[in-house]
Amino acid sequence: MKKPIAIQGIKGSFHHEVVQHYFNGEAEVVECMTFDSVIDTLLEEQTDEIVMALENSIAGSIIPNYALIDNHNLSIVGECYLDIQHSLMALSNQSIEDILEVHSHPMALLQCKVFFREYPHIKLVEAKDTADVAKQISEQNLKGIAAIASKNAAQLYGLNVLAESIQTIKHNETRFVIVRRENNHTDNAYINKASLKFELDHKRGSLAALLNVLSDCKLNLTKIQSLPKIDTPWKYAFFVDVTFVDYKDYEKAKSIIGLMAENFKILGEYKNARL
Amino acid sequence: MKKPIAIQGIKGSFHHEVVQHYFNGEAEVVECMTFDSVIDTLLEEQTDEIVMALENSIAGSIIPNYALIDNHNLSIVGECYLDIQHSLMALSNQSIEDILEVHSHPMALLQCKVFFREYPHIKLVEAKDTADVAKQISEQNLKGIAAIASKNAAQLYGLNVLAESIQTIKHNETRFVIVRRENNHTDNAYINKASLKFELDHKRGSLAALLNVLSDCKLNLTKIQSLPKIDTPWKYAFFVDVTFVDYKDYEKAKSIIGLMAENFKILGEYKNARL
């Protein structure tokens, strides 16, 4: 039996693409309508692993998804990068001139706005999910309507791709993470990346001092983001990703950070997907 | 004549509240449907100043708005913090039991979802803008429909507040900035905060070294965020906010950053709104 992996969205979505790629076809997606319900499948032990977008090169970090992992004390056990490419698709007997309306997620419509300037006869209509529109067009044989979704969705729902890579910014790389209830890795040999969270007082040089330690321990920083703690003025939380060659260097850094920072927490230890 | 300040949204929106507060009632808002069109009023010299949300404590930085300022070489000349509080409002002859539907922006609906669990008879409907729903209810005398918006909007459109502070996370502080085509301040005396952008190679310790300089120059970091440069692997852009007491310290830091980092750019120099 294939293992169930919960995602936000349906088959044909970008999350689905990540599941197929990361698990080499050995997984079955559990379709959820919201990120909250994705997390629920994990908490209620309907799934042991989920896939969730965590940041992208256009919008930056998806802080609410960070908060879901952090608040529920879940653990990142892997990551996967996907270059989001939007295609325009419709029933196979339709050309772009036949299309009167394009339905898609507001974010997808926004990213493809420039493309549609050449087709002023097409009305842009907001929908809940990109892949779901493709599914509806196929199942209900909807003429005159096109979807913006992945090529994967076109194939899955038997639609014809009218145009490829129609988004304005040609590269929108999104980072997805694989999340479990706990990180029960027993072998440290393959671990060369970690996601950390810690808090520092608003004291001049406090972050610089901590980054010096990471550097001295031969850790490389691949991401840093500060978030002010609303209920504790002058305290900042930092989300940091580090890569390393030797797990022992990382262990040393961990013990020092534990002394220097408050509320130090490891959000995940995993294999760097970008080598 | 009051000076025109463009905002995304209409009167009664949170952006409008910021304009009233920051300009002490000496400004007239220019209502725009998108952030892009807000920027257009500035580029086409219909306005000399605009107000734009830049980050909030729930979702973090609004990277696309950072990109608008950066790509058009605009300048941040001021900032303002607002604690976003959502109220439920309807026509004055309506009680919460009379309400069948609540229309609001998807983000506002999401933030208030928990409140509506107690009212399962109310249907949540997505709308484009929070304040606009309040306006429609008022103008079209819509019964059975409520809006989620600011108390400001209730007052402006003559609606009755049925419940206050209905969002799940009680503090959602949003940082707004005041933006001009260029920063033409002549007096440095009141300047004690700056927004900077620079790029660094992915070399171990490069960020730590730069933060050491900021600390040595007596600058305090109030925000840091890394963004990988998609078209240039292993390069990172950093958005950093710093505060300082003496403008000379900041000038010294600027000249050193210019030597250490690439594509160093000052996004704004202004007065810290949090003292």
Coordinates of C-alpha atoms in Angstrom, one line a residue:
Chain A
M1 CA 0.0 0.0 0.0
K2 CA 1.3 3.5 -0.9
K3 CA 1.7 5.8 2.1
P4 CA -0.8 8.6 2.5
I5 CA 0.7 12.2 2.3
A6 CA -1.6 15.1 3.0
I7 CA -1.4 18.3 0.8
Q8 CA -3.3 21.5 0.5
G9 CA -5.1 21.2 -2.8
I10 CA -6.1 18.4 -5.1
K11 CA -4.3 16.1 -7.5
G12 CA -2.7 18.1 -10.3
S13 CA -1.7 20.9 -7.9
F14 CA 2.0 21.9 -7.4
H15 CA 1.9 20.2 -4.0
H16 CA 0.9 17.0 -5.7
E17 CA 3.8 17.4 -8.1
V18 CA 6.2 17.7 -5.2
V19 CA 4.8 14.5 -3.6
Q20 CA 5.3 12.6 -6.8
H21 CA 8.8 13.8 -7.2
Y22 CA 9.9 13.4 -3.6
F23 CA 8.4 10.0 -2.9
N24 CA 9.1 8.6 -6.4
G25 CA 5.5 7.6 -6.9
E26 CA 5.4 5.6 -3.7
A27 CA 2.8 7.9 -2.1
E28 CA -0.9 8.6 -2.3
V29 CA -2.0 12.2 -1.8
V30 CA -4.7 13.0 0.8
E31 CA -6.5 16.1 -0.6
C32 CA -7.2 18.8 2.0
M33 CA -8.9 22.2 1.5
T34 CA -6.7 24.2 3.9
F35 CA -3.2 24.0 5.5
D36 CA -4.9 23.7 8.9
S37 CA -6.7 20.5 7.8
V38 CA -3.4 19.2 6.4
I39 CA -1.9 19.6 9.8
D40 CA -5.0 17.9 11.4
T41 CA -4.3 14.7 9.4
L42 CA -0.9 14.6 11.0
L43 CA -2.1 15.3 14.6
E44 CA -4.9 12.8 14.3
E45 CA -2.5 10.2 12.9
Q46 CA -4.4 9.8 9.6
T47 CA -1.0 10.5 8.0
D48 CA 2.6 10.3 9.2
E49 CA 3.9 12.8 6.7
I50 CA 2.7 15.9 4.9
V51 CA 4.0 18.3 2.3
M52 CA 3.7 22.0 2.7
A53 CA 5.0 25.1 0.8
L54 CA 7.2 27.2 3.1
E55 CA 8.6 30.0 1.0
N56 CA 8.9 31.2 -2.6
S57 CA 11.1 33.6 -4.5
I58 CA 8.2 36.1 -5.2
A59 CA 6.5 36.3 -1.8
G60 CA 9.2 35.2 0.6
S61 CA 8.4 33.1 3.6
I62 CA 4.9 31.8 4.2
I63 CA 5.0 32.7 7.9
P64 CA 1.6 31.1 8.8
N65 CA 3.0 27.8 7.7
Y66 CA 6.1 28.3 9.8
A67 CA 3.7 29.0 12.7
L68 CA 1.8 25.8 12.1
I69 CA 5.0 23.7 12.3
D70 CA 6.3 25.7 15.3
N71 CA 3.0 25.9 17.3
H72 CA 2.3 22.1 16.9
N73 CA 5.9 21.2 17.6
L74 CA 6.2 19.3 14.4
S75 CA 9.5 18.5 12.6
I76 CA 10.8 19.2 9.1
V77 CA 12.4 16.0 7.8
G78 CA 13.0 16.9 4.2
E79 CA 12.7 19.6 1.6
C80 CA 12.1 20.0 -2.2
Y81 CA 12.3 22.9 -4.6
L82 CA 9.9 23.4 -7.5
D83 CA 10.0 26.0 -10.2
I84 CA 6.3 27.0 -10.5
Q85 CA 5.4 27.2 -14.2
H86 CA 1.8 28.2 -15.1
S87 CA 0.1 26.9 -18.2
L88 CA -3.2 27.9 -19.8
M89 CA -5.4 24.9 -20.5
A90 CA -8.9 24.1 -21.9
L91 CA -10.9 21.4 -23.5
S92 CA -9.1 19.9 -26.5
N93 CA -11.4 21.3 -29.2
Q94 CA -10.8 24.9 -28.0
S95 CA -8.4 27.5 -29.3
I96 CA -7.4 30.6 -27.3
E97 CA -9.8 32.7 -29.4
D98 CA -12.7 30.5 -28.1
I99 CA -11.8 31.3 -24.5
L100 CA -14.1 33.8 -22.9
E101 CA -13.2 33.4 -19.3
V102 CA -10.1 32.2 -17.3
H103 CA -10.8 31.0 -13.8
S104 CA -7.9 30.6 -11.3
H105 CA -6.6 31.4 -7.9
P106 CA -6.2 35.2 -7.4
M107 CA -2.4 34.8 -7.0
A108 CA -2.1 32.9 -10.3
L109 CA -4.2 35.5 -12.1
L110 CA -2.0 38.2 -10.7
Q111 CA 1.1 36.5 -11.8
C112 CA -0.2 36.0 -15.3
K113 CA -1.9 39.4 -15.8
V114 CA 0.6 40.7 -18.4
F115 CA 0.1 37.7 -20.6
F116 CA -3.7 38.4 -20.9
R117 CA -3.1 42.0 -22.0
E118 CA -2.9 40.6 -25.5
Y119 CA -6.3 38.9 -25.1
P120 CA -8.6 41.7 -23.9
H121 CA -11.7 39.5 -24.8
I122 CA -10.8 37.1 -21.9
K123 CA -12.4 37.8 -18.6
L124 CA -10.3 36.9 -15.5
V125 CA -12.4 35.2 -12.8
E126 CA -11.2 34.4 -9.3
A127 CA -11.5 30.7 -8.2
K128 CA -10.4 28.8 -5.1
D129 CA -7.8 26.4 -6.5
T130 CA -5.8 26.2 -9.7
A131 CA -6.0 22.5 -10.3
D132 CA -9.7 22.3 -9.2
V133 CA -10.7 24.6 -12.1
A134 CA -9.0 22.2 -14.6
K135 CA -10.9 19.3 -13.0
Q136 CA -14.2 21.1 -13.3
I137 CA -13.6 22.0 -16.9
S138 CA -12.9 18.4 -17.7
E139 CA -15.7 16.8 -15.6
Q140 CA -18.4 19.3 -16.7
N141 CA -17.2 19.7 -20.3
L142 CA -17.0 23.5 -19.8
K143 CA -16.5 25.3 -23.2
G144 CA -15.2 28.8 -23.4
I145 CA -13.4 28.5 -20.0
A146 CA -9.7 28.0 -19.4
A147 CA -7.7 27.2 -16.3
I148 CA -4.2 28.4 -15.2
A149 CA -2.5 25.4 -13.7
S150 CA 0.5 23.1 -14.0
K151 CA 1.1 20.9 -17.1
N152 CA 0.6 18.0 -14.7
A153 CA -3.0 19.1 -14.2
A154 CA -3.6 19.3 -17.9
Q155 CA -2.4 15.8 -18.4
L156 CA -4.3 14.4 -15.4
Y157 CA -7.6 16.0 -16.4
G158 CA -7.1 15.5 -20.2
L159 CA -7.0 19.2 -21.1
N160 CA -5.1 20.8 -24.0
V161 CA -2.3 23.2 -23.1
L162 CA -2.9 26.5 -25.0
A163 CA 0.2 28.3 -23.7
E164 CA 3.1 27.4 -21.5
S165 CA 5.0 29.5 -18.9
I166 CA 2.6 32.4 -19.0
Q167 CA 3.6 34.0 -15.7
T168 CA 5.3 37.4 -15.8
I169 CA 8.2 36.5 -13.6
K170 CA 9.7 33.5 -15.3
H171 CA 11.3 31.8 -12.3
N172 CA 9.2 31.4 -9.2
E173 CA 11.0 28.8 -7.2
T174 CA 9.0 27.5 -4.3
R175 CA 10.5 25.6 -1.4
F176 CA 8.3 22.8 0.0
V177 CA 9.0 20.8 3.2
I178 CA 8.1 17.3 4.3
V179 CA 6.8 17.4 7.9
R180 CA 6.3 14.7 10.5
R181 CA 5.1 14.7 14.1
E182 CA 8.6 14.1 15.2
N183 CA 12.0 13.8 13.7
N184 CA 13.1 10.3 14.6
H185 CA 16.1 10.0 12.4
T186 CA 18.7 7.6 13.8
D187 CA 21.4 8.2 11.2
N188 CA 23.1 11.6 11.2
A189 CA 25.3 10.8 8.2
Y190 CA 22.9 12.2 5.6
I191 CA 21.9 15.3 7.6
N192 CA 23.5 18.4 6.3
K193 CA 20.8 21.1 6.8
A194 CA 18.8 22.4 9.8
S195 CA 16.0 24.9 10.4
L196 CA 16.4 26.7 13.7
K197 CA 14.3 29.2 15.7
F198 CA 15.6 31.3 18.6
E199 CA 14.9 34.5 20.4
L200 CA 17.3 37.3 21.2
D201 CA 17.0 40.5 23.2
H202 CA 17.0 43.7 21.3
K203 CA 20.6 44.4 22.3
R204 CA 23.1 45.9 19.9
G205 CA 25.3 43.2 18.3
S206 CA 23.4 40.2 19.7
L207 CA 22.6 38.7 16.3
A208 CA 26.1 39.5 15.0
A209 CA 27.6 37.6 18.0
L210 CA 25.4 34.6 17.3
L211 CA 26.1 34.5 13.6
N212 CA 29.9 34.7 14.4
V213 CA 29.4 31.5 16.4
L214 CA 27.7 29.8 13.4
S215 CA 30.5 30.9 11.1
D216 CA 33.2 29.7 13.6
C217 CA 31.4 26.3 13.7
K218 CA 31.6 26.2 9.9
L219 CA 27.9 26.5 9.4
N220 CA 26.6 28.3 6.3
L221 CA 23.5 30.4 6.5
T222 CA 21.0 29.9 3.7
K223 CA 18.1 31.9 5.2
I224 CA 17.5 34.3 7.9
Q225 CA 14.3 36.1 8.9
S226 CA 13.4 38.2 12.0
L227 CA 9.9 38.4 13.4
P228 CA 9.2 40.8 16.2
K229 CA 7.4 39.1 19.2
I230 CA 4.2 41.1 19.4
D231 CA 3.5 40.3 23.0
T232 CA 7.0 40.9 24.2
P233 CA 8.3 44.3 23.0
W234 CA 12.0 44.4 22.2
K235 CA 12.3 40.6 21.8
Y236 CA 12.8 39.2 18.3
A237 CA 12.4 35.7 17.0
F238 CA 14.7 34.5 14.3
F239 CA 14.1 31.8 11.8
V240 CA 17.4 30.5 10.4
D241 CA 18.4 27.7 8.0
V242 CA 22.0 26.4 8.1
T243 CA 23.9 23.9 6.0
F244 CA 27.0 22.0 7.1
V245 CA 29.4 19.3 6.1
D246 CA 30.0 17.6 9.4
Y247 CA 27.2 16.9 11.9
K248 CA 29.7 17.3 14.8
D249 CA 30.2 21.0 13.8
Y250 CA 26.5 21.5 13.9
E251 CA 26.2 19.8 17.3
K252 CA 28.8 22.1 18.7
A253 CA 26.9 25.2 17.3
K254 CA 23.7 23.9 18.8
S255 CA 25.1 23.7 22.3
I256 CA 26.5 27.2 22.0
I257 CA 23.2 28.7 20.6
G258 CA 21.4 27.0 23.5
L259 CA 23.5 29.1 25.9
M260 CA 23.4 32.4 23.9
A261 CA 19.8 32.5 22.8
E262 CA 16.4 32.0 24.5
N263 CA 13.7 29.5 23.5
F264 CA 16.1 27.8 21.1
K265 CA 14.2 25.2 19.1
I266 CA 15.1 22.9 16.2
L267 CA 12.3 22.9 13.6
G268 CA 14.0 20.2 11.5
E269 CA 17.2 18.4 10.6
Y270 CA 17.3 17.0 7.1
K271 CA 19.1 16.6 3.8
N272 CA 19.8 19.7 1.8
A273 CA 17.9 19.4 -1.5
R274 CA 20.1 21.9 -3.3
L275 CA 23.5 20.3 -3.8
Chain B
M1 CA -6.2 72.2 -0.4
K2 CA -5.4 68.9 1.3
K3 CA -2.6 66.9 -0.3
P4 CA -3.6 63.7 -2.2
I5 CA -2.3 60.4 -0.7
A6 CA -2.9 57.2 -2.7
I7 CA -3.8 54.0 -0.9
Q8 CA -4.9 50.5 -1.9
G9 CA -8.5 50.3 -0.9
I10 CA -11.3 52.8 -0.1
K11 CA -12.2 55.2 2.7
G12 CA -12.7 53.2 5.9
S13 CA -9.9 50.8 5.1
F14 CA -6.9 50.4 7.4
H15 CA -4.7 52.2 4.9
H16 CA -7.2 55.2 5.2
E17 CA -6.8 55.0 9.0
V18 CA -3.0 55.3 8.7
V19 CA -3.4 58.3 6.4
Q20 CA -5.6 60.1 8.9
H21 CA -3.3 59.3 11.7
Y22 CA 0.0 60.1 10.0
F23 CA -1.1 63.3 8.2
N24 CA -3.3 64.6 11.1
G25 CA -6.3 65.0 8.8
E26 CA -4.3 67.2 6.4
A27 CA -4.6 64.7 3.5
E28 CA -7.2 63.4 1.1
V29 CA -7.0 59.7 0.1
V30 CA -6.9 58.7 -3.5
E31 CA -8.6 55.3 -3.6
C32 CA -6.9 52.7 -5.8
M33 CA -7.8 49.0 -6.5
T34 CA -4.3 47.5 -6.5
F35 CA -0.9 48.3 -5.1
D36 CA 0.4 48.6 -8.7
S37 CA -2.1 51.4 -9.4
V38 CA -1.1 53.1 -6.1
I39 CA 2.5 53.2 -7.4
D40 CA 1.3 54.5 -10.8
T41 CA -0.2 57.6 -9.2
L42 CA 3.3 58.4 -7.8
L43 CA 5.1 57.7 -11.1
E44 CA 2.6 59.7 -13.1
E45 CA 2.9 62.6 -10.5
Q46 CA -0.8 62.5 -9.6
T47 CA 0.4 62.2 -6.0
D48 CA 3.7 63.0 -4.3
E49 CA 3.2 60.5 -1.5
I50 CA 1.5 57.2 -1.0
V51 CA 0.9 54.9 2.0
M52 CA 1.5 51.1 1.7
A53 CA 1.5 48.2 4.1
L54 CA 5.0 46.6 4.3
E55 CA 4.9 43.9 6.9
N56 CA 2.6 42.5 9.6
S57 CA 3.1 40.3 12.6
I58 CA 1.1 37.4 11.3
A59 CA 2.3 37.1 7.7
G60 CA 5.7 38.8 7.9
S61 CA 7.1 41.0 5.1
I62 CA 4.9 41.8 2.1
I63 CA 7.7 41.1 -0.4
P64 CA 5.8 42.2 -3.5
N65 CA 5.4 45.7 -1.9
Y66 CA 9.1 45.7 -1.1
A67 CA 9.7 44.9 -4.8
L68 CA 7.5 47.7 -6.0
I69 CA 9.6 50.2 -3.9
D70 CA 12.9 48.7 -5.0
N71 CA 12.1 48.2 -8.7
H72 CA 10.8 51.7 -9.2
N73 CA 13.7 53.2 -7.1
L74 CA 11.2 54.9 -4.7
S75 CA 12.0 56.1 -1.3
I76 CA 10.5 55.4 2.2
V77 CA 10.2 58.7 4.0
G78 CA 8.2 57.6 7.0
E79 CA 6.5 54.7 8.9
C80 CA 3.4 54.1 11.0
Y81 CA 2.3 51.1 13.0
L82 CA -1.3 50.1 13.3
D83 CA -2.9 47.3 15.4
I84 CA -5.4 45.7 13.0
Q85 CA -8.7 45.1 14.9
H86 CA -11.6 43.6 13.0
S87 CA -15.2 44.4 13.9
L88 CA -18.4 42.8 12.7
M89 CA -20.9 45.4 11.4
A90 CA -24.4 45.6 9.8
L91 CA -27.3 47.9 9.3
S92 CA -28.4 49.4 12.6
N93 CA -31.7 47.5 12.8
Q94 CA -29.9 44.1 12.7
S95 CA -28.8 41.8 15.5
I96 CA -26.3 39.0 15.0
E97 CA -29.2 36.5 14.8
D98 CA -30.5 38.4 11.7
I99 CA -27.2 37.9 9.9
L100 CA -27.2 35.2 7.2
E101 CA -24.0 36.1 5.4
V102 CA -20.7 37.8 6.2
H103 CA -18.8 39.2 3.2
S104 CA -15.1 40.1 3.5
H105 CA -11.6 39.7 2.2
P106 CA -10.5 36.0 2.4
M107 CA -7.7 37.0 4.8
A108 CA -10.1 38.8 7.1
L109 CA -12.5 35.8 7.0
L110 CA -9.6 33.4 7.8
Q111 CA -8.5 35.5 10.7
C112 CA -12.0 35.6 12.2
K113 CA -13.0 32.0 11.5
V114 CA -12.9 30.9 15.1
F115 CA -15.4 33.6 16.1
F116 CA -18.0 32.3 13.6
R117 CA -17.9 28.8 15.0
E118 CA -20.4 30.0 17.6
Y119 CA -22.7 31.2 14.7
P120 CA -23.0 28.2 12.4
H121 CA -26.1 29.8 10.7
I122 CA -23.8 32.5 9.2
K123 CA -22.3 31.8 5.8
L124 CA -18.8 33.2 5.0
V125 CA -18.6 34.8 1.6
E126 CA -15.3 36.0 0.0
A127 CA -15.3 39.7 -1.2
K128 CA -12.6 41.9 -2.7
D129 CA -12.2 44.5 0.0
T130 CA -13.2 44.8 3.7
A131 CA -14.3 48.4 3.7
D132 CA -16.1 48.1 0.4
V133 CA -18.5 45.6 1.8
A134 CA -19.4 48.0 4.5
K135 CA -20.0 50.7 1.9
Q136 CA -22.3 48.4 -0.2
I137 CA -24.3 47.4 2.8
S138 CA -24.9 51.0 3.7
E139 CA -25.6 52.3 0.2
Q140 CA -27.8 49.4 -0.9
N141 CA -29.5 48.9 2.5
L142 CA -28.5 45.2 2.5
K143 CA -30.3 43.3 5.2
G144 CA -29.0 40.0 6.6
I145 CA -25.5 40.8 5.5
A146 CA -22.6 41.8 7.7
A147 CA -19.1 43.1 7.0
I148 CA -15.8 42.5 8.8
A149 CA -13.9 45.8 8.8
S150 CA -12.5 48.5 11.0
K151 CA -14.6 50.5 13.5
N152 CA -13.6 53.5 11.3
A153 CA -15.6 51.9 8.4
A154 CA -18.6 51.4 10.6
Q155 CA -18.6 55.0 11.5
L156 CA -18.0 56.3 8.0
Y157 CA -20.8 54.2 6.5
G158 CA -23.2 54.5 9.4
L159 CA -23.2 50.8 10.3
N160 CA -23.8 49.3 13.8
V161 CA -20.9 47.4 15.3
L162 CA -22.2 43.9 16.4
A163 CA -18.9 42.6 17.8
E164 CA -15.4 44.1 18.3
S165 CA -12.0 42.5 18.0
I166 CA -13.3 39.3 16.5
Q167 CA -10.0 38.1 15.0
T168 CA -8.4 35.0 16.6
I169 CA -4.9 36.5 17.1
K170 CA -5.6 39.5 19.2
H171 CA -2.6 41.6 18.1
N172 CA -1.9 41.9 14.4
E173 CA 0.4 44.8 14.2
T174 CA 1.0 46.1 10.7
R175 CA 3.7 48.4 9.6
F176 CA 2.9 50.9 6.9
V177 CA 5.4 53.1 5.1
I178 CA 5.0 56.5 3.5
V179 CA 6.7 56.5 0.1
R180 CA 7.9 59.2 -2.3
R181 CA 9.6 59.3 -5.7
E182 CA 12.7 60.4 -3.9
N183 CA 13.9 61.2 -0.5
N184 CA 14.7 64.9 -0.5
H185 CA 15.2 65.4 3.2
T186 CA 17.6 68.2 3.9
D187 CA 17.6 67.9 7.7
N188 CA 19.3 64.8 9.1
A189 CA 18.6 65.7 12.7
Y190 CA 15.3 63.8 12.9
I191 CA 16.4 60.8 10.9
N192 CA 17.1 57.8 13.2
K193 CA 16.0 54.8 11.1
A194 CA 16.9 53.4 7.7
S195 CA 15.8 50.6 5.4
L196 CA 18.7 49.0 3.5
K197 CA 19.2 46.4 0.8
F198 CA 22.4 44.7 -0.2
E199 CA 23.7 41.5 -1.7
L200 CA 26.4 39.1 -0.4
D201 CA 28.1 36.1 -1.9
H202 CA 27.2 32.8 -0.3
K203 CA 30.5 32.7 1.7
R204 CA 30.6 31.5 5.2
G205 CA 30.6 34.4 7.7
S206 CA 29.9 37.1 5.1
L207 CA 26.7 38.2 6.9
A208 CA 28.2 37.9 10.3
A209 CA 31.1 40.2 9.2
L210 CA 28.7 42.8 7.9
L211 CA 26.5 42.7 11.1
N212 CA 29.6 43.2 13.1
V213 CA 30.2 46.4 11.3
L214 CA 26.7 47.6 12.0
S215 CA 27.2 46.8 15.6
D216 CA 30.6 48.5 15.8
C217 CA 29.0 51.6 14.3
K218 CA 26.4 51.6 17.1
L219 CA 23.5 50.7 14.7
N220 CA 20.6 48.5 16.0
L221 CA 19.0 45.9 13.8
T222 CA 15.2 45.9 13.9
K223 CA 14.6 43.7 11.0
I224 CA 16.5 41.3 8.7
Q225 CA 15.3 39.1 5.9
S226 CA 17.2 37.2 3.3
L227 CA 15.9 36.5 -0.2
P228 CA 17.8 34.2 -2.6
K229 CA 18.5 35.8 -6.0
I230 CA 16.8 33.4 -8.3
D231 CA 18.7 34.3 -11.4
T232 CA 22.1 34.3 -9.6
P233 CA 22.6 31.1 -7.6
W234 CA 24.5 31.5 -4.4
K235 CA 23.8 35.2 -4.2
Y236 CA 21.5 36.5 -1.5
A237 CA 19.8 39.8 -1.1
F238 CA 19.2 41.1 2.4
F239 CA 16.6 43.6 3.5
V240 CA 17.7 45.2 6.8
D241 CA 16.2 47.9 9.0
V242 CA 18.5 49.8 11.4
T243 CA 18.0 52.4 14.0
F244 CA 20.6 54.8 15.4
V245 CA 21.0 57.8 17.6
D246 CA 23.6 59.7 15.7
Y247 CA 23.3 60.2 11.9
K248 CA 27.2 60.3 11.7
D249 CA 27.4 56.7 13.0
Y250 CA 25.0 55.7 10.3
E251 CA 27.0 57.6 7.6
K252 CA 30.1 55.7 8.6
A253 CA 28.3 52.3 8.5
K254 CA 27.0 53.2 5.0
S255 CA 30.4 53.9 3.6
I256 CA 31.7 50.5 5.0
I257 CA 28.7 48.5 3.7
G258 CA 29.3 50.1 0.3
L259 CA 32.7 48.5 0.3
M260 CA 31.7 45.1 1.7
A261 CA 28.5 44.3 -0.1
E262 CA 27.3 44.5 -3.7
N263 CA 24.4 46.5 -5.0
F264 CA 24.0 48.4 -1.8
K265 CA 20.9 50.5 -1.9
I266 CA 19.1 52.8 0.6
L267 CA 15.4 52.2 0.4
G268 CA 14.6 54.9 2.9
E269 CA 15.9 57.2 5.7
Y270 CA 13.2 58.3 8.1
K271 CA 12.0 58.8 11.7
N272 CA 11.5 55.7 13.8
A273 CA 7.8 55.5 14.7
R274 CA 8.4 53.3 17.6
L275 CA 10.2 55.3 20.3

